Amino acid sequence: MVDTQIVSLDRFIIEQERLYPEATGRFSNIMYDIALAAKIVQREVGRAGIAEILGRAGRTNIQGEDVTKLDVFANNAFIHAIEHAGNICIMASEENEDCIEIPEEYPVGNYALLMDPLDGSSNIDANVSIGTIFSIHKKISAGERGAIEDCLQPGNRQVAAGYIIYGSSTMLVYTTGSGVHGFTLDPSIGEFILSHANIRIPERAKVLSMNESNYPKWPKDVRSYADSLRKRSYTSRYIGSLVADFHRNLLYGGLFMYPPDSRKPEGKLRLLYEAAPLAFVVEQAGGYATNGHISILDIEPTELHQRVPLYIGSPFETREAEAWISGRKQPSTSAE
Ligand code: AHG
Ligand code: MN
Ligand code: MN
């Protein structure tokens, strides 16, 4: 029996738009452009080994990290898919030190887009899952074209956020504040098809994801919390691509943590285009994300590339981590 009830991303976006009578369609067009860029990146990721696109681009980015050719390719793919359509007033990217202004020849729109165009770069050459993370805010600056304040907004003001995971299949998962929905790319028709409607994260984690090699460098309260977790029956999985670790934990139930350490006192992960968009997604799926003291979504940004400690995933463990690390309480023994 052929399943004719196929819901494509385009159809889903249109049906979602109808829920908002005041919608202009501008936001929908941004999602179409993101989906197009995702297909273009997926094509390169899928043939990276034969397309001379593996390896390093021979320079470092603002983060002081080696830039890979696929970082550059993905960054350009998303910028060029989005900048011309008149829906965005400004962009920010992990790969660009400053905001990316919309070229004068293009109209601007009422949204700002922030992105990690390629997350998990260190895994590219090993053919391990990688991803793209995006965050969308409403324009708040007074001028006709966008400004940095359109990017420096707290996560609780995001109008949409999501990610693409380039794995055994390619999935786009996003939220606009009405739940979290996952679409799987069907390469035979080049469409993202609704495969995971209304994703909900399990209340309790099954999986712990952390880079244990950093344990000796973590603050004492983080080490003692990690010790308490070891006394329970979790399994450990750490891919080293935030999007992949996050996506697995979202579906199975898990706690991902990247705490501060002696070398990185603010942690490694970036607030605006890693932590905040995934925090919006996880909260919409019933989970939580914290820096160890407050919700990631309530952090007021001061810089484009600022880093934050990140504890994200199932609500039980993430709220327990925050209570423990902030000194409010020790973990409940019932969790044993
Ligand atoms: P990016 O490739 O965008 O720089 O992100 C890499 C991040 C994140 O994907 C992952 O969770 C983390 O780096 C892994 O860091 P460690 O290798 O220090 O564990
Ligand atoms: Mn990243
Ligand atoms: Mn990246």
Short mmCIF file of C-alpha atoms and ligand atoms in Angstrom, two decimals:
data_model
loop_
_atom_site.label_atom_id
_atom_site.label_comp_id
_atom_site.label_asym_id
_atom_site.label_seq_id
_atom_site.Cartn_x
_atom_site.Cartn_y
_atom_site.Cartn_z
CA MET A 1 0.00 0.00 0.00
CA VAL A 2 1.62 3.29 -1.08
CA ASP A 3 1.58 5.85 1.72
CA THR A 4 0.03 8.86 0.03
CA GLN A 5 -0.17 10.77 3.31
CA ILE A 6 3.33 12.16 2.76
CA VAL A 7 3.85 15.46 4.55
CA SER A 8 6.73 17.33 2.96
CA LEU A 9 8.53 20.14 4.78
CA ASP A 10 7.01 22.63 2.32
CA ARG A 11 3.48 21.40 3.08
CA PHE A 12 4.18 21.40 6.84
CA ILE A 13 5.51 24.98 6.70
CA ILE A 14 2.43 26.17 4.78
CA GLU A 15 0.09 24.42 7.23
CA GLN A 16 1.98 25.93 10.17
CA GLU A 17 1.82 29.38 8.53
CA ARG A 18 -1.99 29.10 8.31
CA LEU A 19 -2.08 28.86 12.13
CA TYR A 20 -0.88 32.47 12.22
CA PRO A 21 -3.33 34.67 10.22
CA GLU A 22 -0.95 37.62 10.53
CA ALA A 23 1.87 35.60 8.92
CA THR A 24 3.39 37.25 5.85
CA GLY A 25 5.13 34.12 4.58
CA ARG A 26 8.53 35.71 5.06
CA PHE A 27 9.48 33.29 7.82
CA SER A 28 8.31 30.35 5.72
CA ASN A 29 10.61 31.48 2.93
CA ILE A 30 13.57 31.43 5.31
CA MET A 31 12.82 27.81 6.16
CA TYR A 32 12.66 26.93 2.43
CA ASP A 33 16.08 28.56 1.93
CA ILE A 34 17.55 26.74 4.94
CA ALA A 35 16.24 23.44 3.55
CA LEU A 36 17.79 24.20 0.15
CA ALA A 37 21.17 25.01 1.70
CA ALA A 38 20.94 21.83 3.77
CA LYS A 39 20.49 19.75 0.60
CA ILE A 40 23.48 21.46 -1.00
CA VAL A 41 25.67 20.79 2.04
CA GLN A 42 24.40 17.21 2.28
CA ARG A 43 25.43 16.61 -1.31
CA GLU A 44 29.00 17.71 -0.54
CA VAL A 45 29.11 15.84 2.78
CA GLY A 46 27.89 12.73 0.97
CA ARG A 47 30.77 12.81 -1.48
CA ALA A 48 33.39 14.58 0.66
CA GLY A 49 35.88 11.79 0.21
CA ILE A 50 35.89 12.13 -3.58
CA ALA A 51 35.16 15.82 -3.96
CA GLU A 52 38.46 17.14 -2.71
CA ILE A 53 36.60 18.73 0.19
CA LEU A 54 38.09 16.93 3.13
CA GLY A 55 40.83 18.37 5.26
CA ARG A 56 41.80 21.79 6.36
CA ALA A 57 41.29 25.08 4.56
CA GLY A 58 44.70 26.25 5.76
CA ARG A 59 43.49 28.97 8.13
CA THR A 60 41.96 29.43 11.59
CA ASN A 61 38.67 31.18 12.41
CA ILE A 62 37.81 33.73 15.07
CA GLN A 63 37.63 30.85 17.51
CA GLY A 64 41.29 30.08 16.84
CA GLU A 65 40.22 26.73 15.44
CA ASP A 66 41.44 25.15 12.23
CA VAL A 67 38.85 25.75 9.52
CA THR A 68 38.05 22.79 7.31
CA LYS A 69 37.09 23.08 3.67
CA LEU A 70 33.61 21.83 4.54
CA ASP A 71 33.25 24.59 7.18
CA VAL A 72 33.89 27.12 4.42
CA PHE A 73 31.66 25.36 1.91
CA ALA A 74 28.75 25.07 4.36
CA ASN A 75 29.14 28.67 5.50
CA ASN A 76 29.00 29.94 1.92
CA ALA A 77 26.11 27.62 1.02
CA PHE A 78 23.90 28.97 3.81
CA ILE A 79 24.90 32.61 3.30
CA HIS A 80 24.30 32.51 -0.47
CA ALA A 81 21.02 30.58 -0.14
CA ILE A 82 19.61 33.10 2.30
CA GLU A 83 21.09 36.58 1.74
CA HIS A 84 19.31 37.46 -1.56
CA ALA A 85 15.64 36.75 -0.73
CA GLY A 86 14.78 39.86 1.30
CA ASN A 87 13.72 37.93 4.44
CA ILE A 88 16.84 38.51 6.55
CA CYS A 89 18.35 41.80 7.74
CA ILE A 90 21.62 40.40 9.12
CA MET A 91 23.41 37.12 9.78
CA ALA A 92 26.04 35.86 12.22
CA SER A 93 28.14 32.73 11.81
CA GLU A 94 30.72 30.81 13.81
CA GLU A 95 32.99 31.24 10.79
CA ASN A 96 32.73 35.05 10.58
CA GLU A 97 34.26 37.35 13.19
CA ASP A 98 31.69 40.09 12.61
CA CYS A 99 28.04 40.10 11.59
CA ILE A 100 27.34 39.34 7.92
CA GLU A 101 25.50 42.29 6.38
CA ILE A 102 23.08 41.81 3.50
CA PRO A 103 24.70 43.18 0.31
CA GLU A 104 23.28 46.57 -0.74
CA GLU A 105 21.89 45.11 -3.96
CA TYR A 106 19.54 42.85 -2.00
CA PRO A 107 16.42 43.89 -0.02
CA VAL A 108 16.36 43.18 3.71
CA GLY A 109 13.67 41.57 5.85
CA ASN A 110 12.58 41.40 9.48
CA TYR A 111 14.61 38.45 10.70
CA ALA A 112 18.18 37.79 11.85
CA LEU A 113 19.80 34.40 11.28
CA LEU A 114 22.62 33.00 13.41
CA MET A 115 24.33 29.73 12.58
CA ASP A 116 27.02 27.18 13.17
CA PRO A 117 27.23 26.15 9.53
CA LEU A 118 29.13 22.99 10.25
CA ASP A 119 29.18 21.51 13.74
CA GLY A 120 31.56 18.67 14.54
CA SER A 121 34.28 19.72 12.06
CA SER A 122 36.89 17.57 13.75
CA ASN A 123 34.86 14.52 12.71
CA ILE A 124 34.53 15.28 8.99
CA ASP A 125 37.59 13.38 7.77
CA ALA A 126 36.52 10.31 9.77
CA ASN A 127 33.06 10.17 8.17
CA VAL A 128 31.32 10.71 11.52
CA SER A 129 27.95 12.50 11.74
CA ILE A 130 28.14 16.29 11.63
CA GLY A 131 25.52 19.02 11.53
CA THR A 132 24.36 22.61 11.06
CA ILE A 133 22.68 24.60 13.86
CA PHE A 134 20.54 27.70 13.22
CA SER A 135 18.71 30.31 15.27
CA ILE A 136 16.24 32.93 14.03
CA HIS A 137 15.34 36.18 15.78
CA LYS A 138 13.02 39.05 14.89
CA LYS A 139 14.72 42.32 13.85
CA ILE A 140 14.72 44.81 16.76
CA SER A 141 17.18 47.44 15.52
CA ALA A 142 15.87 50.84 14.40
CA GLY A 143 17.79 51.22 11.13
CA GLU A 144 16.53 50.03 7.75
CA ARG A 145 19.24 47.34 7.50
CA GLY A 146 20.17 44.99 10.33
CA ALA A 147 22.60 45.63 13.18
CA ILE A 148 24.46 43.55 15.76
CA GLU A 149 21.72 44.06 18.36
CA ASP A 150 19.46 41.96 16.14
CA CYS A 151 21.91 39.09 16.84
CA LEU A 152 22.63 39.80 20.51
CA GLN A 153 19.22 38.69 21.78
CA PRO A 154 18.53 36.16 24.56
CA GLY A 155 17.46 32.69 23.53
CA ASN A 156 13.99 33.22 25.00
CA ARG A 157 13.30 35.67 22.14
CA GLN A 158 14.07 33.21 19.32
CA VAL A 159 11.21 32.80 16.85
CA ALA A 160 12.66 29.54 15.50
CA ALA A 161 15.65 27.28 15.98
CA GLY A 162 16.81 23.92 14.74
CA TYR A 163 19.52 21.81 13.26
CA ILE A 164 20.35 19.54 10.35
CA ILE A 165 22.20 16.31 11.09
CA TYR A 166 24.17 14.79 8.22
CA GLY A 167 24.26 11.20 9.42
CA SER A 168 23.15 7.77 8.15
CA SER A 169 20.23 9.84 6.92
CA THR A 170 19.94 13.61 6.73
CA MET A 171 17.38 15.13 9.09
CA LEU A 172 16.15 18.65 9.66
CA VAL A 173 14.72 19.15 13.17
CA TYR A 174 13.25 22.50 14.17
CA THR A 175 10.77 24.37 16.35
CA THR A 176 8.88 27.65 16.00
CA GLY A 177 7.52 27.38 19.53
CA SER A 178 4.79 24.84 18.70
CA GLY A 179 6.63 21.63 19.43
CA VAL A 180 9.62 19.98 17.76
CA HIS A 181 9.30 18.25 14.40
CA GLY A 182 11.79 16.14 12.45
CA PHE A 183 12.01 15.73 8.68
CA THR A 184 14.10 13.12 6.91
CA LEU A 185 15.55 13.88 3.49
CA ASP A 186 14.37 11.45 0.82
CA PRO A 187 17.22 11.77 -1.68
CA SER A 188 15.21 10.00 -4.38
CA ILE A 189 12.82 12.97 -4.55
CA GLY A 190 15.01 15.63 -2.93
CA GLU A 191 12.38 16.43 -0.31
CA PHE A 192 12.43 16.58 3.49
CA ILE A 193 9.51 14.37 4.66
CA LEU A 194 7.91 14.57 8.12
CA SER A 195 9.25 11.52 9.98
CA HIS A 196 9.28 12.60 13.65
CA ALA A 197 6.21 14.73 14.52
CA ASN A 198 6.07 16.29 18.00
CA ILE A 199 9.34 14.91 19.37
CA ARG A 200 9.32 14.62 23.20
CA ILE A 201 12.49 13.93 25.17
CA PRO A 202 12.19 11.22 27.89
CA GLU A 203 11.98 12.65 31.41
CA ARG A 204 15.00 10.61 32.58
CA ALA A 205 18.32 10.25 30.76
CA LYS A 206 19.50 6.86 29.52
CA VAL A 207 22.69 8.28 28.00
CA LEU A 208 25.44 10.47 29.43
CA SER A 209 27.52 12.49 26.95
CA MET A 210 30.64 14.26 28.19
CA ASN A 211 34.31 14.41 27.31
CA GLU A 212 35.63 12.47 30.30
CA SER A 213 39.23 13.40 29.45
CA ASN A 214 38.44 16.90 30.77
CA TYR A 215 37.31 15.54 34.18
CA PRO A 216 40.51 16.54 36.05
CA LYS A 217 40.13 20.11 34.76
CA TRP A 218 36.47 20.53 35.78
CA PRO A 219 35.51 22.58 38.87
CA LYS A 220 35.05 20.55 42.06
CA ASP A 221 31.24 20.75 42.07
CA VAL A 222 31.07 19.47 38.49
CA ARG A 223 33.42 16.59 39.31
CA SER A 224 31.34 15.66 42.35
CA TYR A 225 28.15 15.77 40.24
CA ALA A 226 29.80 13.56 37.58
CA ASP A 227 30.84 11.17 40.40
CA SER A 228 27.24 10.98 41.63
CA LEU A 229 26.04 10.15 38.10
CA ARG A 230 28.55 7.31 37.87
CA LYS A 231 26.78 5.57 40.76
CA ARG A 232 23.64 5.18 38.59
CA SER A 233 23.00 3.00 35.59
CA TYR A 234 23.49 5.15 32.52
CA THR A 235 25.31 4.31 29.34
CA SER A 236 27.97 6.65 27.99
CA ARG A 237 28.06 7.91 24.41
CA TYR A 238 30.22 10.80 23.16
CA ILE A 239 30.49 11.45 19.44
CA GLY A 240 32.21 14.84 19.60
CA SER A 241 29.64 16.42 17.28
CA LEU A 242 27.23 18.38 19.46
CA VAL A 243 24.37 17.98 16.97
CA ALA A 244 24.77 14.19 16.86
CA ASP A 245 25.11 13.79 20.64
CA PHE A 246 22.15 16.15 21.16
CA HIS A 247 19.93 14.43 18.57
CA ARG A 248 20.50 10.96 20.04
CA ASN A 249 19.81 12.24 23.55
CA LEU A 250 16.66 14.02 22.33
CA LEU A 251 15.24 10.75 21.03
CA TYR A 252 16.53 8.31 23.68
CA GLY A 253 16.75 10.53 26.78
CA GLY A 254 20.12 11.84 27.80
CA LEU A 255 22.31 14.45 29.46
CA PHE A 256 24.99 16.22 27.43
CA MET A 257 27.42 18.33 29.39
CA TYR A 258 30.33 20.53 28.37
CA PRO A 259 31.37 22.17 31.66
CA PRO A 260 33.89 24.96 32.13
CA ASP A 261 37.44 23.81 32.79
CA SER A 262 40.81 25.28 33.75
CA ARG A 263 41.65 25.99 30.10
CA LYS A 264 38.16 27.18 29.07
CA PRO A 265 36.61 28.96 32.09
CA GLU A 266 33.46 29.81 30.07
CA GLY A 267 33.24 26.34 28.51
CA LYS A 268 33.77 25.62 24.82
CA LEU A 269 30.34 25.86 23.21
CA ARG A 270 28.98 29.12 21.82
CA LEU A 271 25.82 30.64 23.23
CA LEU A 272 24.23 32.27 20.19
CA TYR A 273 24.51 29.52 17.57
CA GLU A 274 25.02 26.30 19.55
CA ALA A 275 23.60 26.44 23.08
CA ALA A 276 20.62 28.81 22.62
CA PRO A 277 19.07 27.20 19.52
CA LEU A 278 19.40 23.69 20.99
CA ALA A 279 18.02 24.98 24.29
CA PHE A 280 14.90 26.26 22.46
CA VAL A 281 14.50 22.88 20.74
CA VAL A 282 15.00 20.83 23.90
CA GLU A 283 12.60 22.99 25.98
CA GLN A 284 9.96 22.64 23.26
CA ALA A 285 10.47 18.87 23.53
CA GLY A 286 10.03 18.93 27.32
CA GLY A 287 13.69 19.08 28.29
CA TYR A 288 15.91 21.80 29.75
CA ALA A 289 19.27 23.50 29.17
CA THR A 290 21.34 25.36 31.73
CA ASN A 291 24.78 26.90 32.20
CA GLY A 292 24.77 25.37 35.69
CA HIS A 293 23.03 28.35 37.23
CA ILE A 294 20.23 29.65 34.98
CA SER A 295 18.38 28.59 31.85
CA ILE A 296 20.46 29.03 28.70
CA LEU A 297 17.45 30.84 27.21
CA ASP A 298 17.64 33.57 29.86
CA ILE A 299 21.31 34.49 29.33
CA GLU A 300 21.65 38.05 28.00
CA PRO A 301 24.34 37.92 25.28
CA THR A 302 27.15 40.49 25.21
CA GLU A 303 29.32 39.16 22.38
CA LEU A 304 28.66 37.25 19.16
CA HIS A 305 31.01 34.35 19.94
CA GLN A 306 30.68 34.16 23.69
CA ARG A 307 30.96 30.69 25.17
CA VAL A 308 28.87 29.12 27.90
CA PRO A 309 29.00 25.98 30.00
CA LEU A 310 26.25 23.68 28.71
CA TYR A 311 24.18 21.00 30.44
CA ILE A 312 21.31 20.01 28.13
CA GLY A 313 18.80 17.19 27.70
CA SER A 314 16.30 15.30 29.85
CA PRO A 315 14.63 17.49 32.47
CA PHE A 316 15.40 15.32 35.50
CA GLU A 317 19.20 15.29 35.13
CA THR A 318 19.57 18.81 33.73
CA ARG A 319 17.57 20.40 36.54
CA GLU A 320 19.42 18.24 39.06
CA ALA A 321 22.75 19.35 37.57
CA GLU A 322 21.74 22.99 37.88
CA ALA A 323 20.60 22.56 41.51
CA TRP A 324 23.82 20.74 42.40
CA ILE A 325 26.26 23.03 40.56
CA SER A 326 24.53 26.20 41.75
CA GLY A 327 24.78 24.84 45.31
CA ARG A 328 21.02 24.79 45.81
CA LYS A 329 20.82 21.14 46.66
CA GLN A 330 22.49 17.69 46.53
CA PRO A 331 20.93 15.10 44.15
CA SER A 332 17.93 13.23 45.46
CA THR A 333 18.87 9.71 46.59
CA SER A 334 15.64 8.50 44.90
CA ALA A 335 17.57 8.87 41.66
CA GLU A 336 19.87 6.01 42.75
P1 AHG B 1 32.46 22.97 15.83
O1 AHG B 1 32.91 21.87 14.94
O2 AHG B 1 31.29 23.75 15.26
O3 AHG B 1 33.60 23.85 16.27
O4 AHG B 1 31.85 22.33 17.15
C1 AHG B 1 32.59 21.36 17.80
C2 AHG B 1 32.08 21.24 19.20
C3 AHG B 1 30.83 20.38 19.33
O5 AHG B 1 30.34 19.93 18.11
C4 AHG B 1 31.29 19.21 20.17
O6 AHG B 1 30.31 18.84 21.10
C5 AHG B 1 32.53 19.72 20.85
O7 AHG B 1 33.10 20.66 19.97
C6 AHG B 1 33.51 18.61 21.10
O8 AHG B 1 34.57 19.24 21.81
P2 AHG B 1 35.77 18.31 22.40
O9 AHG B 1 36.45 17.73 21.19
O10 AHG B 1 36.61 19.27 23.18
O11 AHG B 1 35.12 17.25 23.27
MN MN B 2 29.74 23.64 16.67
MN MN B 3 31.22 24.79 13.47
#
